[in-house]
Coordinates of C-alpha atoms in Angstrom, one line a residue:
Chain A
M1 CA 21.5 34.5 74.6
A2 CA 24.3 35.5 77.0
K3 CA 24.7 39.0 75.3
I4 CA 25.8 40.9 78.4
E5 CA 28.6 37.8 79.5
T6 CA 29.4 37.7 75.8
L7 CA 30.1 41.6 75.7
I8 CA 32.1 41.6 78.8
F9 CA 34.6 38.4 77.8
L10 CA 35.2 39.6 74.1
V11 CA 35.7 43.5 75.8
I12 CA 38.5 41.9 77.7
I13 CA 40.0 40.0 75.1
I14 CA 40.0 43.1 72.9
L15 CA 41.4 45.4 75.3
V16 CA 44.2 42.7 76.8
A17 CA 45.2 42.3 72.6
L18 CA 45.3 46.0 72.3
L19 CA 48.0 46.2 75.2
I20 CA 49.4 43.6 74.1
S21 CA 50.1 45.2 70.3
L22 CA 51.4 48.7 72.3
R23 CA 53.7 46.9 74.0
A24 CA 54.9 45.6 70.7
L25 CA 55.0 48.9 69.3
R26 CA 58.4 49.4 70.5
R27 CA 60.4 46.6 69.5
S28 CA 58.7 46.3 66.2
R29 CA 60.9 49.1 64.3
T30 CA 63.1 46.8 62.3
S31 CA 62.5 44.2 59.8
S32 CA 63.6 41.4 61.9
G33 CA 61.6 43.1 64.8
Y34 CA 58.8 43.4 63.5
F35 CA 58.5 39.9 60.7
V36 CA 60.0 37.6 62.9
A37 CA 60.1 39.2 66.5
D38 CA 64.3 39.1 66.1
G39 CA 64.3 35.1 67.1
G40 CA 63.5 35.8 70.7
F41 CA 60.8 33.4 71.5
T42 CA 61.4 30.6 73.5
P43 CA 60.2 26.9 72.4
G44 CA 57.3 27.3 74.7
Q45 CA 56.1 30.3 73.5
N46 CA 56.5 29.6 69.8
G47 CA 55.1 25.9 70.6
M48 CA 52.1 27.6 71.7
A49 CA 51.8 29.9 69.3
I50 CA 52.1 27.6 66.2
A51 CA 49.3 25.1 68.0
G52 CA 47.7 28.5 68.0
D53 CA 47.8 29.1 64.2
F54 CA 46.4 25.2 63.8
L55 CA 44.0 25.6 65.7
S56 CA 41.5 27.2 64.3
A57 CA 37.6 28.1 65.0
A58 CA 37.1 26.0 61.8
A59 CA 39.1 23.0 63.6
F60 CA 37.5 23.6 66.9
L61 CA 33.9 24.0 66.1
G62 CA 33.9 22.2 62.4
I63 CA 35.5 19.1 63.9
T64 CA 33.6 18.9 66.9
G65 CA 30.1 19.4 65.4
A66 CA 31.6 17.3 61.9
T67 CA 32.0 14.0 64.8
A68 CA 28.7 15.0 66.6
L69 CA 26.7 14.5 63.4
H70 CA 28.7 12.0 61.6
G71 CA 30.6 10.1 64.6
L72 CA 34.0 8.6 63.4
S73 CA 33.7 9.8 59.9
G74 CA 33.7 13.3 61.1
F75 CA 36.5 13.2 62.9
Y76 CA 38.6 11.8 60.3
L77 CA 39.0 15.6 59.7
A78 CA 42.0 15.4 62.5
I79 CA 43.6 12.0 62.1
S80 CA 45.9 13.5 59.6
V81 CA 47.2 16.7 61.8
P82 CA 49.5 14.7 64.1
T83 CA 51.2 12.8 61.0
T84 CA 51.8 16.5 59.6
F85 CA 53.7 17.5 62.5
V86 CA 55.7 14.7 62.9
L87 CA 56.9 15.9 59.2
V88 CA 57.0 19.2 60.5
T89 CA 59.2 18.3 63.6
M90 CA 61.7 15.7 61.8
I91 CA 62.3 17.6 58.1
I92 CA 61.4 21.5 57.9
A93 CA 61.6 22.7 61.3
E94 CA 65.4 22.9 62.1
P95 CA 66.8 23.2 58.5
L96 CA 64.0 26.4 58.5
R97 CA 66.1 28.0 61.3
A98 CA 69.3 27.3 60.2
L99 CA 68.9 28.7 56.8
G100 CA 65.9 31.3 56.9
R101 CA 65.5 34.9 57.7
Y102 CA 62.2 35.8 57.4
T103 CA 60.3 33.6 54.5
L104 CA 60.2 30.1 52.6
S105 CA 62.3 31.9 49.4
D106 CA 65.1 33.0 52.0
V107 CA 65.8 29.1 52.3
L108 CA 65.3 28.6 48.7
A109 CA 68.0 31.5 48.2
A110 CA 70.4 29.5 50.2
R111 CA 71.0 27.0 47.5
F112 CA 69.7 28.8 44.0
E113 CA 70.4 32.9 43.2
D114 CA 67.5 33.2 40.6
R115 CA 65.0 36.2 41.2
K116 CA 62.4 34.5 39.1
L117 CA 62.2 31.7 41.3
R118 CA 61.9 33.8 44.4
A119 CA 59.1 35.6 42.5
L120 CA 57.4 32.8 42.0
A121 CA 57.8 31.6 45.2
A122 CA 56.0 34.7 46.0
I123 CA 53.2 34.4 44.0
N124 CA 52.9 30.9 45.5
A125 CA 53.2 32.5 49.0
L126 CA 50.7 35.0 48.5
T127 CA 47.9 32.7 46.8
I128 CA 48.1 30.3 49.8
S129 CA 47.7 33.0 52.7
S130 CA 44.9 34.8 50.3
L131 CA 43.0 31.4 50.1
F132 CA 43.9 30.6 54.1
M133 CA 42.8 33.9 54.8
I134 CA 39.4 34.3 52.9
A135 CA 38.2 30.8 54.4
Q136 CA 39.3 32.1 57.6
F137 CA 37.7 35.1 57.2
V138 CA 34.3 34.2 55.9
G139 CA 33.9 31.2 58.7
A140 CA 35.0 33.7 61.1
G141 CA 32.2 36.3 59.9
L142 CA 29.5 33.3 59.9
V143 CA 30.4 32.0 63.2
L144 CA 30.3 35.5 65.2
H145 CA 26.7 36.0 62.8
L146 CA 25.6 32.7 64.3
L147 CA 27.3 32.9 67.7
L148 CA 26.7 36.9 68.5
H149 CA 23.9 37.7 65.7
L150 CA 25.9 40.3 64.4
S151 CA 24.9 40.8 60.6
Y152 CA 27.7 38.9 58.4
P153 CA 29.1 42.3 57.1
V154 CA 29.4 43.9 60.9
S155 CA 30.9 40.6 61.9
L156 CA 33.7 40.6 58.8
I157 CA 34.5 44.1 59.3
S158 CA 34.9 44.2 63.1
I159 CA 37.3 41.1 62.8
G160 CA 39.1 42.9 59.9
V161 CA 39.7 46.5 61.7
L162 CA 40.8 45.1 64.9
M163 CA 42.8 42.7 63.7
T164 CA 45.0 45.1 61.0
I165 CA 45.1 47.4 64.1
Y166 CA 46.8 44.7 66.0
V167 CA 49.4 43.5 62.8
S168 CA 50.4 46.6 61.7
T169 CA 51.1 48.1 65.3
G170 CA 53.0 45.1 66.7
G171 CA 54.1 43.3 64.0
M172 CA 54.9 39.4 64.6
L173 CA 55.5 40.1 68.7
A174 CA 52.5 41.1 68.8
V175 CA 50.8 38.2 66.5
T176 CA 52.9 35.4 68.7
W177 CA 51.9 36.8 71.7
I178 CA 47.6 37.3 71.1
Q179 CA 48.5 33.7 69.7
I180 CA 49.5 32.4 73.0
F181 CA 46.7 34.1 74.7
K182 CA 44.6 32.9 72.3
T183 CA 45.6 29.1 72.5
S184 CA 45.4 29.5 76.5
L185 CA 41.7 31.0 76.3
L186 CA 41.1 27.8 74.0
L187 CA 42.6 24.8 76.2
I188 CA 40.8 26.5 78.8
A189 CA 37.8 26.6 76.9
G190 CA 38.5 22.9 75.1
V191 CA 39.5 21.2 79.1
V192 CA 36.0 22.8 81.2
L193 CA 34.1 21.5 78.4
F194 CA 35.8 18.4 78.4
L195 CA 35.3 17.4 82.1
L196 CA 31.8 19.1 82.4
T197 CA 30.7 16.7 78.9
L198 CA 32.4 13.8 81.0
S199 CA 30.8 14.2 84.5
H200 CA 27.4 14.1 82.4
F201 CA 28.6 10.4 81.8
N202 CA 30.0 9.2 85.6
W203 CA 32.9 10.2 84.0
N204 CA 33.2 7.4 82.1
P205 CA 34.2 8.1 78.6
A206 CA 32.8 4.3 77.6
N207 CA 29.1 5.7 78.5
I208 CA 30.0 8.5 76.1
L209 CA 30.3 6.4 73.4
S210 CA 27.3 4.0 74.1
A211 CA 25.2 6.7 74.7
A212 CA 26.2 8.3 71.3
L213 CA 25.5 5.0 69.8
T214 CA 22.0 4.9 71.0
R215 CA 21.2 8.4 69.4
M216 CA 23.3 8.3 66.5
G217 CA 23.3 4.3 65.9
P218 CA 26.5 2.7 64.2
A219 CA 27.2 6.0 62.7
A220 CA 29.2 6.8 65.9
I221 CA 31.8 4.4 65.2
L222 CA 32.1 3.1 62.2
P223 CA 34.2 4.6 59.0
P224 CA 33.4 6.7 56.2
H225 CA 32.1 4.1 53.1
P226 CA 31.5 6.3 49.9
N227 CA 29.3 5.0 47.8
S228 CA 31.9 5.5 45.0
L229 CA 35.4 5.0 43.8
I230 CA 35.7 8.6 42.6
K231 CA 34.6 9.7 46.1
S232 CA 36.9 7.1 47.9
L233 CA 39.6 8.6 46.1
D234 CA 38.5 12.2 46.9
Y235 CA 38.4 11.3 50.6
I236 CA 41.9 9.5 50.3
S237 CA 42.9 12.7 48.0
L238 CA 41.6 15.1 51.1
N239 CA 43.8 13.2 53.9
F240 CA 47.0 13.4 51.5
A241 CA 46.6 17.3 50.9
V242 CA 46.1 17.6 54.4
A243 CA 49.4 15.4 55.7
L244 CA 51.1 17.1 53.1
G245 CA 50.3 20.9 53.3
T246 CA 51.0 21.9 56.5
I247 CA 54.9 21.5 55.5
G248 CA 54.4 24.2 52.8
L249 CA 52.2 27.0 54.2
P250 CA 54.0 30.2 54.9
H251 CA 52.5 31.2 58.2
V252 CA 53.7 28.1 59.6
I253 CA 57.3 28.0 58.4
V254 CA 57.7 31.3 59.3
R255 CA 57.1 30.5 62.8
F256 CA 60.1 28.3 63.0
L257 CA 62.3 31.5 62.4
T258 CA 60.6 33.1 65.3
V259 CA 63.4 31.3 68.1
R260 CA 66.8 31.9 68.7
N261 CA 68.2 28.2 67.0
T262 CA 67.6 24.8 65.2
H263 CA 67.2 23.1 69.2
A264 CA 64.3 25.9 69.7
A265 CA 62.8 25.1 66.5
R266 CA 62.5 21.4 67.2
A267 CA 61.2 21.8 70.9
S268 CA 58.8 24.1 69.9
A269 CA 57.7 21.8 66.8
L270 CA 57.4 19.0 69.9
T271 CA 55.5 21.3 71.9
A272 CA 52.9 22.1 69.3
S273 CA 52.4 18.5 68.3
W274 CA 51.8 17.7 72.0
I275 CA 48.5 20.5 72.5
I276 CA 47.5 19.5 69.2
A277 CA 47.4 16.2 69.1
L278 CA 45.9 16.2 73.1
F279 CA 43.4 18.8 72.5
L280 CA 41.9 17.1 69.2
L281 CA 41.5 13.7 71.0
S282 CA 39.6 15.5 74.0
I283 CA 37.2 17.1 70.7
A284 CA 36.5 13.4 69.7
V285 CA 35.3 13.0 73.8
T286 CA 33.0 16.5 73.3
G287 CA 31.9 15.8 70.1
L288 CA 30.5 12.6 70.8
G289 CA 29.5 14.2 74.0
A290 CA 27.0 16.7 72.0
A291 CA 25.7 14.3 70.2
A292 CA 24.5 12.0 72.8
L293 CA 23.6 15.1 75.1
L294 CA 22.0 17.3 72.3
G295 CA 21.2 14.8 69.6
T296 CA 22.2 14.8 66.0
D297 CA 18.5 16.4 65.0
A298 CA 19.3 19.3 67.1
I299 CA 22.8 20.0 66.3
H300 CA 21.8 19.5 62.1
K301 CA 18.8 22.0 63.1
A302 CA 20.7 24.8 64.2
N303 CA 23.1 24.8 61.9
Q304 CA 23.5 21.9 59.0
A305 CA 27.3 21.5 59.3
G306 CA 27.3 21.0 62.7
T307 CA 29.3 24.5 63.4
L308 CA 27.2 25.3 66.8
A309 CA 27.3 21.9 68.5
T310 CA 30.4 23.3 70.5
P311 CA 28.4 26.4 71.9
M312 CA 25.2 24.5 72.3
L313 CA 27.1 22.1 74.2
A314 CA 28.6 24.7 76.2
D315 CA 25.2 26.0 77.0
F316 CA 24.3 22.6 78.0
V317 CA 26.8 21.7 80.2
G318 CA 28.4 25.3 81.5
G319 CA 25.0 27.5 81.1
S320 CA 25.2 31.3 79.8
L321 CA 28.5 31.7 81.1
L322 CA 30.7 28.9 79.5
F323 CA 28.4 29.7 76.3
A324 CA 29.5 33.0 76.6
F325 CA 33.4 32.7 77.2
V326 CA 33.4 30.1 74.3
S327 CA 32.1 32.7 71.7
A328 CA 34.5 34.9 73.1
V329 CA 36.9 32.3 72.2
V330 CA 35.8 31.8 68.6
F331 CA 36.0 35.5 68.5
A332 CA 39.8 35.4 69.6
T333 CA 40.7 32.3 67.2
S334 CA 39.4 34.4 64.0
I335 CA 41.7 37.2 64.8
A336 CA 44.8 35.7 65.9
V337 CA 44.7 32.9 63.2
I338 CA 44.4 35.5 60.5
A339 CA 46.9 37.8 61.7
G340 CA 49.1 35.1 62.0
V341 CA 48.3 34.6 57.9
A342 CA 48.8 38.3 57.6
I343 CA 52.2 39.1 59.1
S344 CA 53.6 36.4 57.1
A345 CA 52.0 37.6 54.0
S346 CA 53.2 41.0 54.1
A347 CA 57.0 39.7 55.0
T348 CA 56.3 37.9 51.7
F349 CA 55.1 41.1 49.9
V350 CA 57.6 43.6 50.9
L351 CA 60.5 41.1 51.4
D352 CA 60.3 38.7 48.5
L353 CA 58.5 41.2 46.0
Y354 CA 59.2 44.3 47.1
A355 CA 62.5 44.9 48.4
N356 CA 64.0 42.0 46.1
I357 CA 62.4 42.9 42.7
L358 CA 60.5 46.3 42.8
R359 CA 62.8 48.3 45.1
R360 CA 66.0 46.9 45.4
H361 CA 67.8 49.4 47.2
A362 CA 64.8 49.9 49.4
G363 CA 66.8 50.8 52.9
E364 CA 65.2 49.7 56.7
H365 CA 63.2 52.8 57.0
E366 CA 61.3 52.2 53.5
R367 CA 61.0 48.3 54.3
M368 CA 59.3 48.9 57.8
V369 CA 56.8 51.3 56.0
A370 CA 56.2 49.2 53.1
G371 CA 55.4 46.2 55.8
R372 CA 53.0 48.1 57.5
L373 CA 51.2 49.3 54.5
A374 CA 51.4 45.8 52.8
T375 CA 49.7 44.7 56.1
I376 CA 46.6 46.9 55.6
G377 CA 46.9 46.1 52.2
V378 CA 46.3 42.1 52.4
C379 CA 43.7 42.5 55.0
V380 CA 41.8 44.8 52.9
V381 CA 41.8 43.2 49.8
A382 CA 40.6 39.5 51.8
L383 CA 37.9 41.3 53.9
L384 CA 37.1 42.6 50.7
I385 CA 36.7 39.5 48.6
S386 CA 35.5 37.7 51.8
L387 CA 32.5 40.1 52.0
G388 CA 31.4 38.6 48.7
A389 CA 32.4 35.0 49.6
A390 CA 30.0 34.4 52.0
H391 CA 28.1 31.6 49.9
L392 CA 31.7 29.7 48.8
N393 CA 32.3 26.5 50.4
L394 CA 34.6 26.9 53.0
A395 CA 36.2 23.6 53.7
L396 CA 37.1 23.5 50.0
I397 CA 39.0 26.9 50.0
G398 CA 40.8 25.7 53.1
V399 CA 41.8 22.5 51.7
L400 CA 42.9 24.2 48.2
A401 CA 45.0 26.3 50.4
F402 CA 46.9 22.9 51.7
T403 CA 46.7 21.2 48.3
V404 CA 48.7 24.3 46.5
A405 CA 51.3 24.7 49.5
A406 CA 51.8 20.4 49.2
S407 CA 51.9 20.7 45.9
G408 CA 53.7 23.8 44.8
N409 CA 55.7 23.9 48.1
V410 CA 56.3 21.0 49.8
P411 CA 58.2 19.2 46.8
V412 CA 60.9 21.8 46.2
L413 CA 61.3 22.4 49.8
L414 CA 61.8 18.7 50.6
L415 CA 64.4 18.4 47.2
T416 CA 66.2 21.8 48.2
L417 CA 66.7 20.1 52.0
F418 CA 67.2 16.2 50.5
W419 CA 68.7 15.8 47.1
R420 CA 72.4 17.5 46.4
N421 CA 71.8 17.4 42.5
F422 CA 68.4 19.6 42.6
N423 CA 68.7 22.7 40.9
G424 CA 67.3 25.9 40.2
M425 CA 65.6 24.8 36.8
G426 CA 63.8 21.8 38.7
A427 CA 62.9 24.4 41.7
L428 CA 61.4 26.5 39.2
C429 CA 59.3 23.7 37.5
G430 CA 58.3 22.1 40.4
M431 CA 57.1 25.1 41.9
A432 CA 55.5 25.9 38.9
G433 CA 54.1 22.5 38.2
G434 CA 53.0 22.2 41.1
F435 CA 51.3 25.6 41.7
I436 CA 49.8 25.0 37.9
A437 CA 48.4 21.5 38.5
S438 CA 46.9 22.3 41.9
V439 CA 44.7 25.1 40.5
G440 CA 44.0 24.0 37.0
L441 CA 42.8 20.9 38.1
V442 CA 40.5 22.6 40.5
L443 CA 39.2 25.1 37.3
I444 CA 38.5 22.2 35.7
G445 CA 37.1 19.8 38.3
P446 CA 33.8 19.3 39.8
I447 CA 33.7 22.6 42.2
V448 CA 34.1 24.8 39.3
C449 CA 32.3 22.9 36.3
G450 CA 30.1 21.0 38.2
H451 CA 28.5 18.1 36.3
A452 CA 30.9 19.3 32.9
A453 CA 34.1 18.7 34.9
L454 CA 37.0 17.7 33.2
F455 CA 39.0 16.3 36.0
P456 CA 36.6 13.9 38.4
L457 CA 38.5 14.9 42.3
A458 CA 37.0 17.6 44.0
N459 CA 40.3 17.1 46.0
V460 CA 43.0 17.2 43.8
G461 CA 45.8 16.3 45.6
L462 CA 46.5 13.1 45.0
A463 CA 47.2 14.0 41.3
S464 CA 48.5 17.7 41.7
I465 CA 51.1 16.8 44.3
P466 CA 52.7 13.8 42.2
I467 CA 52.9 16.5 39.6
G468 CA 54.9 18.6 41.5
F469 CA 57.7 16.4 42.3
L470 CA 57.4 14.9 38.8
S471 CA 57.9 18.7 37.5
A472 CA 60.6 18.9 39.6
F473 CA 62.6 15.8 39.1
A474 CA 61.8 16.4 35.2
G475 CA 63.1 20.1 35.3
T476 CA 66.7 18.7 36.9
W477 CA 67.2 16.3 34.8
L478 CA 66.1 18.2 31.1
S479 CA 68.2 20.8 32.6
R480 CA 72.3 21.1 32.7
R481 CA 73.7 19.8 35.8
D482 CA 74.6 22.6 38.3
P483 CA 77.8 22.6 40.7
E484 CA 77.8 25.8 42.8
A485 CA 74.0 24.3 43.6
Q486 CA 75.9 20.8 45.0
A487 CA 78.7 22.9 46.5
R488 CA 75.6 25.2 48.8
F489 CA 74.2 21.5 49.6
D490 CA 77.3 20.9 51.0
A491 CA 77.6 24.0 52.7
I492 CA 73.6 24.0 54.0
M493 CA 74.0 20.5 55.3
A494 CA 77.6 21.2 57.0
K495 CA 75.7 24.5 58.9
I496 CA 72.4 22.6 59.5
S497 CA 74.8 19.8 61.5
L498 CA 76.9 22.6 63.5
T499 CA 73.9 24.9 64.1
S500 CA 72.4 21.7 65.7
Chain B
M1 CA 78.4 3.6 70.4
L2 CA 81.0 6.9 70.3
S3 CA 83.7 4.7 72.1
S4 CA 83.6 2.5 69.1
T5 CA 83.5 4.6 66.6
R6 CA 85.9 7.4 67.9
P7 CA 88.9 7.9 65.4
G8 CA 91.8 6.3 67.8
P9 CA 95.6 6.6 67.4
S10 CA 95.6 3.2 65.2
T11 CA 96.6 4.0 61.2
G12 CA 94.7 2.0 60.1
S13 CA 93.3 3.2 56.4
K14 CA 89.7 4.4 57.9
D15 CA 90.9 6.2 60.6
I16 CA 93.7 7.8 58.7
E17 CA 90.5 9.5 56.7
N18 CA 89.5 10.7 60.3
L19 CA 92.6 12.7 61.5
N20 CA 93.0 16.0 60.6
E21 CA 96.4 17.5 58.3
T22 CA 97.4 18.3 62.0
G23 CA 97.3 14.8 63.2
A24 CA 94.1 15.4 65.5
P25 CA 90.8 13.5 65.0
D26 CA 88.4 15.1 62.4
H27 CA 85.6 16.2 63.8
T28 CA 83.8 16.6 60.6
W29 CA 83.5 13.1 60.3
H30 CA 81.9 12.6 63.1
L31 CA 79.3 15.6 62.2
R32 CA 78.9 13.7 59.0
R33 CA 78.4 10.6 60.3
L34 CA 76.2 11.6 62.7
N35 CA 74.4 13.7 60.0
R36 CA 73.7 10.3 57.7
K37 CA 72.6 8.7 60.6
K38 CA 70.1 11.4 61.3
R39 CA 68.8 11.3 57.8
I40 CA 68.1 7.3 57.6
F41 CA 66.1 8.3 60.9
V42 CA 64.3 11.0 59.0
L43 CA 63.9 9.1 55.9
I44 CA 62.6 5.4 57.6
A45 CA 60.4 7.4 60.2
A46 CA 58.7 9.9 58.0
T47 CA 58.0 7.4 55.2
G48 CA 56.8 4.5 57.9
I49 CA 54.4 7.5 59.7
L50 CA 52.8 8.3 56.0
I51 CA 51.9 5.2 55.0
F52 CA 50.7 4.5 58.6
N53 CA 48.4 7.6 58.3
L54 CA 47.4 7.5 54.9
A55 CA 46.6 3.3 55.1
Q56 CA 43.1 4.2 57.3
P57 CA 41.3 6.0 54.6
V58 CA 42.3 3.2 52.3
L59 CA 41.0 0.8 54.5
S60 CA 38.2 2.6 55.5
V61 CA 36.6 3.5 52.2
F62 CA 38.1 0.1 49.7
T63 CA 37.6 -2.5 53.1
T64 CA 35.3 -3.0 56.2
I65 CA 37.7 -4.4 58.2
L66 CA 37.7 -1.0 60.5
D67 CA 34.0 -1.8 60.6
A68 CA 34.9 -4.7 63.2
P69 CA 34.2 -4.5 66.9
A70 CA 37.7 -4.2 69.2
F71 CA 37.1 -3.9 72.9
A72 CA 35.3 -1.3 75.0
G73 CA 32.4 -0.4 72.8
L74 CA 35.0 0.8 69.8
S75 CA 35.4 -0.3 66.8
W76 CA 38.9 -1.0 64.9
G77 CA 38.0 2.3 63.2
W78 CA 38.5 4.1 66.4
V79 CA 41.3 2.4 67.3
Y80 CA 43.4 3.5 64.5
A81 CA 41.9 7.0 64.9
I82 CA 43.1 7.0 68.1
A83 CA 46.6 5.4 67.1
Q84 CA 47.3 8.0 64.8
F85 CA 47.7 10.4 67.5
V86 CA 49.6 7.7 70.0
V87 CA 51.8 7.0 67.5
P88 CA 53.1 10.0 65.8
L89 CA 53.8 11.3 69.5
A90 CA 55.9 8.3 70.8
L91 CA 57.9 8.8 67.2
L92 CA 58.1 12.4 68.3
Q93 CA 59.7 11.3 71.9
T94 CA 62.0 8.5 70.4
Y95 CA 63.1 11.0 67.8
R96 CA 64.0 13.4 70.6
H97 CA 65.1 10.9 72.0
Y98 CA 67.8 10.3 69.4
M99 CA 68.5 13.8 68.6
T100 CA 69.9 14.5 71.9
R101 CA 71.9 11.5 72.1
W102 CA 73.5 12.6 68.6
E103 CA 73.9 15.9 69.5
K104 CA 76.0 15.0 72.7
E105 CA 78.2 12.8 70.8
A106 CA 78.5 15.5 68.1
F107 CA 79.7 17.8 71.2
Q108 CA 81.5 15.2 72.6
A109 CA 83.5 14.8 69.1
G110 CA 83.9 18.1 69.0
R111 CA 85.9 18.8 72.6
C112 CA 87.6 15.7 71.7
S113 CA 89.2 17.4 68.4
H114 CA 89.8 20.2 70.0
G115 CA 92.0 18.8 72.3

């Protein structure tokens, strides 16, 4: 289908991204330039980039497909996203900009001078980034295989090689501009699909709903009703992890360090919230529109998870040209999202592990070389794992990344910013407790152990997030009060107020 | 709001606390007060929106309240799902409005304390 048109769009996207990377090369010769683009983005640009980080191919194709196949129950995947951005905007955007330089560890270091904590935060961040990258890599490889009929390894390697070139050449500046470019393309694709779908129903969304009801039955409007208590708790646990997890995602955290001040950090979070919310709402219409126009049987037959609902709808309402454009946008989305995670992972490796623990006297040039090599290393490792992970459940890997972030990072981040008596031991216990609980419960849960599972929930956030908080409280209460950490808390509050 | 709380020339004990060692109004007092206001707002808003968000899956899986038809062919489940987008955006706009106002107050207080 539409091979020539798709190829033309792909070549244009690859060349534009390459041009962006080459232009960014000149300004990416220092650590600050390479990892956070010298904090030089405007709130509008950064908001577009944050939205791009969040609107992955999984969101674009996955939520539309789930809505097309399961109606309202499928759309439930999206309902926690606006809430998470309220939390990001109000709780972490400004403090992060006021305190951080490159990574989450910098924020923790503003209160606690503990190399063990810094190392643990780095390991935690690298685990989350790796899980996220693998989920994105595998998803992108499978989607390109379905859309462009490339073999899975070729799809994966082409994404990996291009993304590595872009990131290692242009650093955060290139990653952000590629993300902005991709978000613009994604919004164009979303708006065109939304309008063309509406045009088939006399521009009345109510007609889409009634047509979807006819094709799907009551599932179009009924919320999920799992048939057991465990499945019900699993559902709530999933929403809990998604609502809190974004606050602790390293590649989202680093975005607030790429703007000039706290005011710009807040404004960029607001911009991102609007873009994401409106885009996801439009997906509800296109998802139901796909069900009404194509029928759930055809969507399910093309792909069991409904991943191809969006391109199939594009082909139906806009012909081969729109199909080719949507396919190319999916390709751009995959590269941009993985690039965002890769730059954050390499910053964590170089600045938190290499320059703070392994080679403390590393100079600027050495850090830059290490940064570029780390980017290549991170990409190659994720690529190799992804090549053998095509059969894994992507949704679960993605949710695991959110759960580890929500359990290991979020309690420590929140208590660092809001609790004066919180101390270094509490931070260490909270981070270790949340991390071990989230990974450990998955290992003894039904995903890994099947019917022999010792823990019943597949989504473990409902247990691991409270464990993260309790570990942090217990660590603080059972250790000595730290007057220095309290004094630093006062200084931090003053700094946040003044920088506002 | 600012005029009613700004440190004035009276010698009441609370006002004395709001003057620095040179006798000028203390800017940090205003910053602390505004910071406290902001933290209370954030705490209430963040807790409220999290409860509002988690209430939907809880109601969905344990009750059938959201199955009932609402209007225009939508079920209460769809109405709640759409509200999950409208309410956070409205809250963010309110937050933006308050932050702009509080930052203006802090800025004016700073100017006053520096004469």
